[in-house]
PDB file of C-alpha atoms in Angstrom:
ATOM      1  CA  MET A1453      33.944 -33.196   6.093  1.00  0.00           C
ATOM      2  CA  ASP A1454      34.488 -32.956   2.534  1.00  0.00           C
ATOM      3  CA  GLU A1455      32.877 -29.916   0.397  1.00  0.00           C
ATOM      4  CA  ARG A1456      29.381 -31.903  -1.180  1.00  0.00           C
ATOM      5  CA  GLU A1457      29.035 -32.276   3.133  1.00  0.00           C
ATOM      6  CA  ARG A1458      29.349 -28.738   3.758  1.00  0.00           C
ATOM      7  CA  GLU A1459      27.606 -28.148   1.186  1.00  0.00           C
ATOM      8  CA  SER A1460      24.315 -29.805   2.249  1.00  0.00           C
ATOM      9  CA  GLU A1461      25.160 -27.858   5.408  1.00  0.00           C
ATOM     10  CA  ARG A1462      24.783 -24.288   3.254  1.00  0.00           C
ATOM     11  CA  VAL A1463      21.110 -22.404   3.943  1.00  0.00           C
ATOM     12  CA  ASP A1464      21.570 -19.182   2.922  1.00  0.00           C
ATOM     13  CA  TYR A1465      22.423 -18.576  -0.901  1.00  0.00           C
ATOM     14  CA  SER A1466      22.669 -15.368  -3.677  1.00  0.00           C
ATOM     15  CA  ILE A1467      21.117 -15.313  -6.502  1.00  0.00           C
ATOM     16  CA  ARG A1468      24.494 -16.899  -8.398  1.00  0.00           C
ATOM     17  CA  GLU A1469      25.307 -19.252  -5.802  1.00  0.00           C
ATOM     18  CA  LEU A1470      21.248 -20.322  -6.831  1.00  0.00           C
ATOM     19  CA  ALA A1471      20.717 -20.105 -10.370  1.00  0.00           C
ATOM     20  CA  GLN A1472      24.031 -22.225 -10.434  1.00  0.00           C
ATOM     21  CA  LEU A1473      23.101 -25.086  -7.527  1.00  0.00           C
ATOM     22  CA  GLY A1474      19.736 -25.456  -9.557  1.00  0.00           C
ATOM     23  CA  GLY A1475      21.156 -25.166 -13.199  1.00  0.00           C
ATOM     24  CA  VAL A1476      19.255 -22.783 -13.892  1.00  0.00           C
ATOM     25  CA  SER A1477      19.595 -18.808 -14.699  1.00  0.00           C
ATOM     26  CA  THR A1478      20.644 -15.797 -12.384  1.00  0.00           C
ATOM     27  CA  ARG A1479      17.427 -13.680 -15.372  1.00  0.00           C
ATOM     28  CA  THR A1480      14.845 -16.879 -14.377  1.00  0.00           C
ATOM     29  CA  LEU A1481      15.616 -16.394 -10.627  1.00  0.00           C
ATOM     30  CA  ARG A1482      14.673 -12.505 -10.322  1.00  0.00           C
ATOM     31  CA  TYR A1483      11.951 -12.755 -13.341  1.00  0.00           C
ATOM     32  CA  TYR A1484      10.434 -16.143 -10.987  1.00  0.00           C
ATOM     33  CA  ASP A1485      10.566 -13.063  -8.161  1.00  0.00           C
ATOM     34  CA  THR A1486       8.509 -10.854 -10.521  1.00  0.00           C
ATOM     35  CA  ILE A1487       5.698 -13.406 -10.355  1.00  0.00           C
ATOM     36  CA  GLY A1488       6.198 -14.083  -7.301  1.00  0.00           C
ATOM     37  CA  LEU A1489       6.450 -18.101  -8.344  1.00  0.00           C
ATOM     38  CA  LEU A1490       9.772 -17.938  -6.134  1.00  0.00           C
ATOM     39  CA  ARG A1491      11.124 -14.835  -4.253  1.00  0.00           C
ATOM     40  CA  PRO A1492      13.949 -14.029  -2.049  1.00  0.00           C
ATOM     41  CA  ALA A1493      13.778 -15.563   1.596  1.00  0.00           C
ATOM     42  CA  TYR A1494      14.995 -11.852   2.294  1.00  0.00           C
ATOM     43  CA  VAL A1495      17.274  -9.104   1.239  1.00  0.00           C
ATOM     44  CA  THR A1496      19.527  -7.389   2.285  1.00  0.00           C
ATOM     45  CA  GLY A1497      20.994  -4.051   3.067  1.00  0.00           C
ATOM     46  CA  ALA A1498      21.971  -3.049  -0.505  1.00  0.00           C
ATOM     47  CA  SER A1499      19.763  -4.749  -2.633  1.00  0.00           C
ATOM     48  CA  TYR A1500      20.998  -8.207  -3.367  1.00  0.00           C
ATOM     49  CA  ARG A1501      18.361 -11.357  -2.341  1.00  0.00           C
ATOM     50  CA  ARG A1502      19.759 -14.023  -0.316  1.00  0.00           C
ATOM     51  CA  TYR A1503      17.977 -18.096   0.053  1.00  0.00           C
ATOM     52  CA  THR A1504      17.961 -20.589   2.173  1.00  0.00           C
ATOM     53  CA  SER A1505      17.279 -24.250   1.678  1.00  0.00           C
ATOM     54  CA  SER A1506      12.855 -22.899   2.228  1.00  0.00           C
ATOM     55  CA  GLU A1507      13.892 -21.537  -1.349  1.00  0.00           C
ATOM     56  CA  VAL A1508      15.803 -24.467  -2.658  1.00  0.00           C
ATOM     57  CA  ASP A1509      13.521 -26.992  -2.026  1.00  0.00           C
ATOM     58  CA  THR A1510      10.441 -24.417  -4.361  1.00  0.00           C
ATOM     59  CA  LEU A1511      12.680 -24.112  -6.883  1.00  0.00           C
ATOM     60  CA  GLN A1512      13.072 -28.023  -7.189  1.00  0.00           C
ATOM     61  CA  GLU A1513      10.174 -28.682  -7.088  1.00  0.00           C
ATOM     62  CA  ILE A1514       9.133 -25.408 -10.454  1.00  0.00           C
ATOM     63  CA  LEU A1515      11.189 -27.971 -11.754  1.00  0.00           C
ATOM     64  CA  PHE A1516      10.095 -30.705 -11.196  1.00  0.00           C
ATOM     65  CA  TYR A1517       6.638 -29.988 -12.744  1.00  0.00           C
ATOM     66  CA  LYS A1518       8.345 -28.097 -15.393  1.00  0.00           C
ATOM     67  CA  GLU A1519       9.630 -30.940 -16.633  1.00  0.00           C
ATOM     68  CA  LEU A1520       5.616 -32.727 -16.452  1.00  0.00           C
ATOM     69  CA  GLY A1521       5.079 -29.458 -18.822  1.00  0.00           C
ATOM     70  CA  MET A1522       2.891 -27.480 -16.741  1.00  0.00           C
ATOM     71  CA  ASP A1523       3.079 -23.450 -17.491  1.00  0.00           C
ATOM     72  CA  LEU A1524       4.733 -21.211 -14.838  1.00  0.00           C
ATOM     73  CA  GLY A1525       1.032 -19.631 -13.034  1.00  0.00           C
ATOM     74  CA  SER A1526      -0.080 -22.948 -12.994  1.00  0.00           C
ATOM     75  CA  ILE A1527       2.676 -23.918 -11.744  1.00  0.00           C
ATOM     76  CA  LYS A1528       2.034 -21.330  -9.350  1.00  0.00           C
ATOM     77  CA  SER A1529      -1.753 -22.049  -7.797  1.00  0.00           C
ATOM     78  CA  LEU A1530      -0.396 -25.239  -7.404  1.00  0.00           C
ATOM     79  CA  ILE A1531       2.204 -24.394  -4.854  1.00  0.00           C
ATOM     80  CA  GLY A1532       0.606 -21.553  -3.367  1.00  0.00           C
ATOM     81  CA  SER A1533      -3.204 -23.595  -2.483  1.00  0.00           C
ATOM     82  CA  LYS A1534      -3.498 -23.910   0.818  1.00  0.00           C
ATOM     83  CA  ASP A1535      -4.539 -27.320   0.312  1.00  0.00           C
ATOM     84  CA  TYR A1536      -1.106 -28.661  -2.123  1.00  0.00           C
ATOM     85  CA  ASP A1537       0.373 -31.378   0.102  1.00  0.00           C
ATOM     86  CA  ARG A1538       4.602 -31.948  -0.363  1.00  0.00           C
ATOM     87  CA  SER A1539       4.896 -34.856   0.528  1.00  0.00           C
ATOM     88  CA  ARG A1540       2.551 -35.970  -1.812  1.00  0.00           C
ATOM     89  CA  ALA A1541       2.698 -34.355  -4.979  1.00  0.00           C
ATOM     90  CA  LEU A1542       6.115 -35.274  -4.176  1.00  0.00           C
ATOM     91  CA  GLN A1543       4.691 -39.678  -3.891  1.00  0.00           C
ATOM     92  CA  ASP A1544       2.327 -38.036  -7.164  1.00  0.00           C
ATOM     93  CA  HIS A1545       5.325 -36.729  -9.377  1.00  0.00           C
ATOM     94  CA  LEU A1546       7.187 -39.793  -8.754  1.00  0.00           C
ATOM     95  CA  THR A1547       4.489 -41.960  -9.793  1.00  0.00           C
ATOM     96  CA  GLN A1548       4.032 -39.892 -13.381  1.00  0.00           C
ATOM     97  CA  LEU A1549       7.899 -40.194 -13.736  1.00  0.00           C
ATOM     98  CA  ARG A1550       7.490 -44.232 -13.294  1.00  0.00           C
ATOM     99  CA  THR A1551       5.012 -44.553 -15.723  1.00  0.00           C
ATOM    100  CA  ARG A1552       7.192 -41.724 -18.672  1.00  0.00           C
ATOM    101  CA  LYS A1553       9.899 -44.198 -16.985  1.00  0.00           C
ATOM    102  CA  GLU A1554       7.987 -47.365 -18.033  1.00  0.00           C
ATOM    103  CA  GLN A1555       6.271 -45.455 -22.136  1.00  0.00           C
ATOM    104  CA  ILE A1556       9.244 -44.481 -23.212  1.00  0.00           C
ATOM    105  CA  GLU A1557      11.525 -48.427 -22.203  1.00  0.00           C
ATOM    106  CA  HIS A1558       8.760 -49.725 -24.422  1.00  0.00           C
ATOM    107  CA  ILE A1559       9.001 -46.882 -26.710  1.00  0.00           C
ATOM    108  CA  ILE A1560      12.596 -47.571 -27.332  1.00  0.00           C
ATOM    109  CA  ALA A1561      12.104 -51.574 -27.439  1.00  0.00           C
ATOM    110  CA  THR A1562       9.425 -51.370 -30.577  1.00  0.00           C
ATOM    111  CA  VAL A1563      12.101 -49.029 -32.291  1.00  0.00           C
ATOM    112  CA  GLU A1564      15.156 -51.262 -30.868  1.00  0.00           C
ATOM    113  CA  LYS A1565      13.095 -53.922 -31.887  1.00  0.00           C
ATOM    114  CA  THR A1566      12.180 -52.700 -35.747  1.00  0.00           C
ATOM    115  CA  ILE A1567      15.752 -51.624 -36.814  1.00  0.00           C
ATOM    116  CA  GLU A1568      16.755 -55.131 -36.217  1.00  0.00           C
ATOM    117  CA  THR A1569      14.293 -56.163 -38.789  1.00  0.00           C
ATOM    118  CA  MET A1570      14.459 -53.313 -41.422  1.00  0.00           C
ATOM    119  CA  LYS A1571      18.582 -55.358 -40.797  1.00  0.00           C
ATOM    120  CA  GLY A1572      17.129 -58.719 -41.288  1.00  0.00           C
ATOM    121  CA  THR A1573      18.847 -59.952 -37.543  1.00  0.00           C
ATOM    122  CA  ALA A1574      14.988 -59.934 -36.059  1.00  0.00           C
ATOM    123  CA  THR A1575      10.601 -59.881 -37.443  1.00  0.00           C
ATOM    124  CA  MET A1576       8.251 -58.201 -36.259  1.00  0.00           C
ATOM    125  CA  THR A1577       4.661 -59.252 -37.347  1.00  0.00           C
ATOM    126  CA  ASP A1578       1.844 -56.658 -37.941  1.00  0.00           C
ATOM    127  CA  GLU A1579       0.280 -57.692 -35.244  1.00  0.00           C
ATOM    128  CA  GLU A1580       3.517 -57.292 -32.955  1.00  0.00           C
ATOM    129  CA  LYS A1581       3.078 -53.510 -34.232  1.00  0.00           C
ATOM    130  CA  PHE A1582       0.221 -52.676 -33.775  1.00  0.00           C
ATOM    131  CA  GLU A1583      -0.451 -54.510 -29.659  1.00  0.00           C
ATOM    132  CA  GLY A1584       2.232 -51.589 -29.416  1.00  0.00           C
ATOM    133  CA  LEU A1585       0.358 -49.042 -30.739  1.00  0.00           C
ATOM    134  CA  LYS A1586      -2.342 -49.678 -28.493  1.00  0.00           C
ATOM    135  CA  LYS A1587      -0.534 -50.012 -25.779  1.00  0.00           C
ATOM    136  CA  ASP A1588       0.551 -46.012 -26.214  1.00  0.00           C
ATOM    137  CA  LEU A1589      -2.415 -45.234 -26.645  1.00  0.00           C
ATOM    138  CA  LEU A1590      -3.956 -46.930 -24.239  1.00  0.00           C
ATOM    139  CA  ASP A1591      -0.137 -45.821 -21.708  1.00  0.00           C
ATOM    140  CA  GLN A1592      -0.770 -42.704 -23.023  1.00  0.00           C
ATOM    141  CA  ASN A1593      -4.852 -41.650 -21.445  1.00  0.00           C
ATOM    142  CA  GLU A1594      -3.605 -43.526 -18.380  1.00  0.00           C
ATOM    143  CA  GLU A1595      -1.463 -40.352 -17.498  1.00  0.00           C
ATOM    144  CA  GLN A1596      -2.982 -37.632 -19.219  1.00  0.00           C
ATOM    145  CA  TYR A1597      -7.235 -37.874 -17.931  1.00  0.00           C
ATOM    146  CA  GLY A1598      -6.764 -42.003 -16.199  1.00  0.00           C
ATOM    147  CA  ASP A1599      -7.503 -39.560 -12.468  1.00  0.00           C
ATOM    148  CA  GLU A1600     -10.264 -37.800 -14.420  1.00  0.00           C
ATOM    149  CA  VAL A1601     -11.520 -39.667 -16.228  1.00  0.00           C
ATOM    150  CA  ARG A1602     -12.405 -42.032 -12.862  1.00  0.00           C
ATOM    151  CA  GLU A1603     -13.596 -39.276 -11.434  1.00  0.00           C
ATOM    152  CA  ARG A1604     -16.299 -37.535 -14.426  1.00  0.00           C
ATOM    153  CA  TRP A1605     -17.372 -40.920 -15.733  1.00  0.00           C
ATOM    154  CA  GLY A1606     -16.542 -44.062 -12.497  1.00  0.00           C
ATOM    155  CA  ALA A1607     -13.292 -46.720 -12.605  1.00  0.00           C
ATOM    156  CA  ASP A1608     -15.835 -49.239 -13.587  1.00  0.00           C
ATOM    157  CA  SER A1609     -16.782 -47.008 -16.884  1.00  0.00           C
ATOM    158  CA  TYR A1610     -12.767 -46.410 -17.386  1.00  0.00           C
ATOM    159  CA  GLU A1611     -11.537 -49.669 -16.193  1.00  0.00           C
ATOM    160  CA  ALA A1612     -13.980 -51.389 -19.117  1.00  0.00           C
ATOM    161  CA  SER A1613     -12.741 -48.670 -21.713  1.00  0.00           C
ATOM    162  CA  ARG A1614      -9.924 -50.006 -21.316  1.00  0.00           C
ATOM    163  CA  LYS A1615     -10.029 -53.784 -21.841  1.00  0.00           C
ATOM    164  CA  LYS A1616     -12.638 -52.970 -25.374  1.00  0.00           C
ATOM    165  CA  VAL A1617      -9.488 -50.881 -26.416  1.00  0.00           C
ATOM    166  CA  ALA A1618      -7.253 -53.945 -25.233  1.00  0.00           C
ATOM    167  CA  ARG A1619      -9.381 -56.086 -26.583  1.00  0.00           C
ATOM    168  CA  MET A1620      -9.626 -54.434 -30.155  1.00  0.00           C
ATOM    169  CA  THR A1621      -8.516 -56.140 -33.586  1.00  0.00           C
ATOM    170  CA  LYS A1622      -6.601 -54.778 -36.348  1.00  0.00           C
ATOM    171  CA  ASP A1623      -8.752 -54.376 -38.335  1.00  0.00           C
ATOM    172  CA  GLN A1624     -11.410 -52.187 -35.877  1.00  0.00           C
ATOM    173  CA  TRP A1625      -8.138 -50.307 -35.048  1.00  0.00           C
ATOM    174  CA  ASP A1626      -8.231 -49.901 -39.238  1.00  0.00           C
ATOM    175  CA  ASP A1627     -11.600 -48.450 -39.100  1.00  0.00           C
ATOM    176  CA  VAL A1628     -11.445 -46.603 -36.070  1.00  0.00           C
ATOM    177  CA  GLY A1629      -8.871 -44.374 -38.009  1.00  0.00           C
ATOM    178  CA  GLN A1630     -10.171 -44.419 -40.998  1.00  0.00           C
ATOM    179  CA  LEU A1631     -13.415 -42.719 -39.431  1.00  0.00           C
ATOM    180  CA  SER A1632     -11.240 -40.893 -37.689  1.00  0.00           C
ATOM    181  CA  ASN A1633     -10.140 -39.408 -40.623  1.00  0.00           C
ATOM    182  CA  LYS A1634     -12.920 -39.026 -42.516  1.00  0.00           C
ATOM    183  CA  MET A1635     -14.749 -37.791 -38.853  1.00  0.00           C
ATOM    184  CA  HIS A1636     -12.486 -34.076 -39.468  1.00  0.00           C
ATOM    185  CA  GLU A1637     -12.885 -34.443 -43.034  1.00  0.00           C
ATOM    186  CA  LEU A1638     -15.746 -33.370 -42.749  1.00  0.00           C
ATOM    187  CA  LEU A1639     -15.929 -31.542 -39.673  1.00  0.00           C
ATOM    188  CA  LYS A1640     -14.260 -28.930 -41.748  1.00  0.00           C
ATOM    189  CA  ALA A1641     -16.477 -29.029 -44.358  1.00  0.00           C
ATOM    190  CA  ALA A1642     -19.142 -28.377 -42.405  1.00  0.00           C
ATOM    191  CA  VAL A1643     -18.096 -25.639 -40.511  1.00  0.00           C
ATOM    192  CA  ALA A1644     -17.409 -23.760 -43.733  1.00  0.00           C
ATOM    193  CA  GLN A1645     -20.833 -23.921 -44.785  1.00  0.00           C
ATOM    194  CA  GLY A1646     -21.402 -22.802 -41.999  1.00  0.00           C
ATOM    195  CA  ASP A1647     -25.293 -24.719 -40.423  1.00  0.00           C
ATOM    196  CA  PRO A1648     -25.023 -27.553 -37.276  1.00  0.00           C
ATOM    197  CA  ALA A1649     -28.381 -29.061 -38.546  1.00  0.00           C
ATOM    198  CA  SER A1650     -27.285 -29.668 -42.086  1.00  0.00           C
ATOM    199  CA  GLU A1651     -26.989 -32.353 -43.521  1.00  0.00           C
ATOM    200  CA  GLU A1652     -23.793 -33.210 -43.650  1.00  0.00           C
ATOM    201  CA  ALA A1653     -23.466 -31.797 -39.985  1.00  0.00           C
ATOM    202  CA  GLN A1654     -25.225 -35.063 -38.261  1.00  0.00           C
ATOM    203  CA  GLU A1655     -23.561 -37.273 -40.930  1.00  0.00           C
ATOM    204  CA  VAL A1656     -20.538 -35.135 -38.173  1.00  0.00           C
ATOM    205  CA  CYS A1657     -22.116 -36.484 -35.772  1.00  0.00           C
ATOM    206  CA  ASP A1658     -23.369 -39.863 -36.640  1.00  0.00           C
ATOM    207  CA  LEU A1659     -20.266 -40.905 -36.464  1.00  0.00           C
ATOM    208  CA  HIS A1660     -18.255 -39.001 -34.132  1.00  0.00           C
ATOM    209  CA  ARG A1661     -21.951 -42.134 -32.508  1.00  0.00           C
ATOM    210  CA  GLN A1662     -20.457 -44.687 -34.921  1.00  0.00           C
ATOM    211  CA  TRP A1663     -16.442 -43.776 -33.485  1.00  0.00           C
ATOM    212  CA  LEU A1664     -17.593 -43.860 -29.746  1.00  0.00           C
ATOM    213  CA  GLY A1665     -18.753 -46.778 -29.289  1.00  0.00           C
ATOM    214  CA  TYR A1666     -15.540 -48.422 -30.172  1.00  0.00           C
ATOM    215  CA  PHE A1667     -14.007 -46.605 -27.521  1.00  0.00           C
ATOM    216  CA  TRP A1668     -17.266 -46.612 -24.302  1.00  0.00           C
ATOM    217  CA  PRO A1669     -18.310 -49.653 -22.840  1.00  0.00           C
ATOM    218  CA  ASP A1670     -21.377 -51.873 -24.012  1.00  0.00           C
ATOM    219  CA  GLY A1671     -24.535 -49.981 -23.431  1.00  0.00           C
ATOM    220  CA  MET A1672     -23.191 -46.761 -21.771  1.00  0.00           C
ATOM    221  CA  TYR A1673     -23.452 -44.609 -24.801  1.00  0.00           C
ATOM    222  CA  SER A1674     -26.908 -42.343 -24.668  1.00  0.00           C
ATOM    223  CA  LYS A1675     -27.834 -39.395 -26.399  1.00  0.00           C
ATOM    224  CA  GLU A1676     -27.441 -37.089 -22.765  1.00  0.00           C
ATOM    225  CA  MET A1677     -23.454 -38.482 -22.878  1.00  0.00           C
ATOM    226  CA  HIS A1678     -23.111 -37.318 -26.174  1.00  0.00           C
ATOM    227  CA  ARG A1679     -25.030 -34.480 -25.771  1.00  0.00           C
ATOM    228  CA  ASN A1680     -21.897 -33.930 -21.734  1.00  0.00           C
ATOM    229  CA  MET A1681     -18.394 -35.322 -24.772  1.00  0.00           C
ATOM    230  CA  GLY A1682     -19.927 -31.205 -26.940  1.00  0.00           C
ATOM    231  CA  GLN A1683     -20.059 -29.513 -24.200  1.00  0.00           C
ATOM    232  CA  MET A1684     -16.642 -31.300 -22.813  1.00  0.00           C
ATOM    233  CA  TYR A1685     -14.863 -29.689 -26.754  1.00  0.00           C
ATOM    234  CA  CYS A1686     -15.939 -27.080 -25.297  1.00  0.00           C
ATOM    235  CA  ALA A1687     -14.934 -26.722 -21.756  1.00  0.00           C
ATOM    236  CA  ASP A1688     -11.337 -28.294 -21.006  1.00  0.00           C
ATOM    237  CA  PRO A1689      -9.345 -25.874 -23.157  1.00  0.00           C
ATOM    238  CA  ARG A1690      -7.243 -29.890 -24.266  1.00  0.00           C
ATOM    239  CA  PHE A1691     -10.328 -31.326 -26.556  1.00  0.00           C
ATOM    240  CA  LYS A1692     -10.648 -27.276 -27.512  1.00  0.00           C
ATOM    241  CA  LYS A1693      -7.418 -26.205 -28.556  1.00  0.00           C
ATOM    242  CA  HIS A1694      -7.710 -30.100 -30.723  1.00  0.00           C
ATOM    243  CA  TYR A1695     -11.207 -30.191 -32.904  1.00  0.00           C
ATOM    244  CA  ASP A1696     -10.132 -26.075 -33.156  1.00  0.00           C
ATOM    245  CA  ASP A1697      -6.985 -27.309 -34.613  1.00  0.00           C
ATOM    246  CA  ILE A1698      -9.388 -28.911 -37.686  1.00  0.00           C
ATOM    247  CA  THR A1699     -10.107 -25.518 -38.479  1.00  0.00           C
ATOM    248  CA  PRO A1700     -11.171 -22.330 -36.349  1.00  0.00           C
ATOM    249  CA  GLY A1701     -14.425 -22.968 -34.448  1.00  0.00           C
ATOM    250  CA  ALA A1702     -15.019 -26.462 -35.147  1.00  0.00           C
ATOM    251  CA  ALA A1703     -15.266 -26.902 -31.271  1.00  0.00           C
ATOM    252  CA  GLU A1704     -18.163 -24.024 -30.642  1.00  0.00           C
ATOM    253  CA  PHE A1705     -19.249 -25.941 -34.314  1.00  0.00           C
ATOM    254  CA  PHE A1706     -19.177 -29.275 -32.842  1.00  0.00           C
ATOM    255  CA  ARG A1707     -21.055 -28.613 -29.774  1.00  0.00           C
ATOM    256  CA  ASP A1708     -23.961 -27.136 -31.434  1.00  0.00           C
ATOM    257  CA  ALA A1709     -24.206 -29.915 -33.705  1.00  0.00           C
ATOM    258  CA  ILE A1710     -24.504 -32.701 -31.387  1.00  0.00           C
ATOM    259  CA  ASP A1711     -26.611 -30.782 -29.306  1.00  0.00           C
ATOM    260  CA  ILE A1712     -29.694 -31.044 -32.871  1.00  0.00           C
ATOM    261  CA  TYR A1713     -28.509 -34.464 -33.019  1.00  0.00           C
ATOM    262  CA  ALA A1714     -28.580 -35.703 -29.435  1.00  0.00           C
ATOM    263  CA  ASP A1715     -31.950 -34.232 -29.706  1.00  0.00           C
ATOM    264  CA  GLU A1716     -33.610 -35.945 -32.929  1.00  0.00           C
TER     265      GLU A1716
END
């Protein structure tokens, strides 16, 4: 039996051995123990932590989810849930990794062609650059929001939105960028004034309505849907951070402005 086979049969590790196995520090494992994320299987009379194959599997899961950008609190809630299915979770993790791999491979191909173009050994049209940007946007949205949007708005609406973006022309794409920049600058000025009913704040809402029109399926827009978006911008930490990064308090201000806009 070789060393690798003997290692695979081990079911008892010291904290130092597990740290070496997982490529982490013993300090990290002690911290995981402190917060209840990964506790040792048992502690000896000399207060030495001992870990079994079960803790090895748990450490592997923790490191997987950290690679996906999850914080330790979220990981603890996930793997500690009564409904947690490790097999399904690993399959979902594999799907996300494959999606990320496709995105990275696409970006690599685009960068390689750009370098070749700069060297004069290849050509790259503006349309090719533009199509790459659209694909990156669609892939990122799918990875970050796909399941969530399908559940909230319905699979048909989500797919219709993706098709609309995929058909977007370069001029339309440029219009979206200009709308977004104008909207953000005007929002910053409106927040400084402090009145969500002001002319500037309501113009931001109208620009936002136009911006949504580039992404939402035809006929989907309504004042109530717009209002729901404004509420989501405050309720969802990801969107709240996006708007508050423009200027502090922007998310709540924007929500209030959209409420007024939707009442008119």
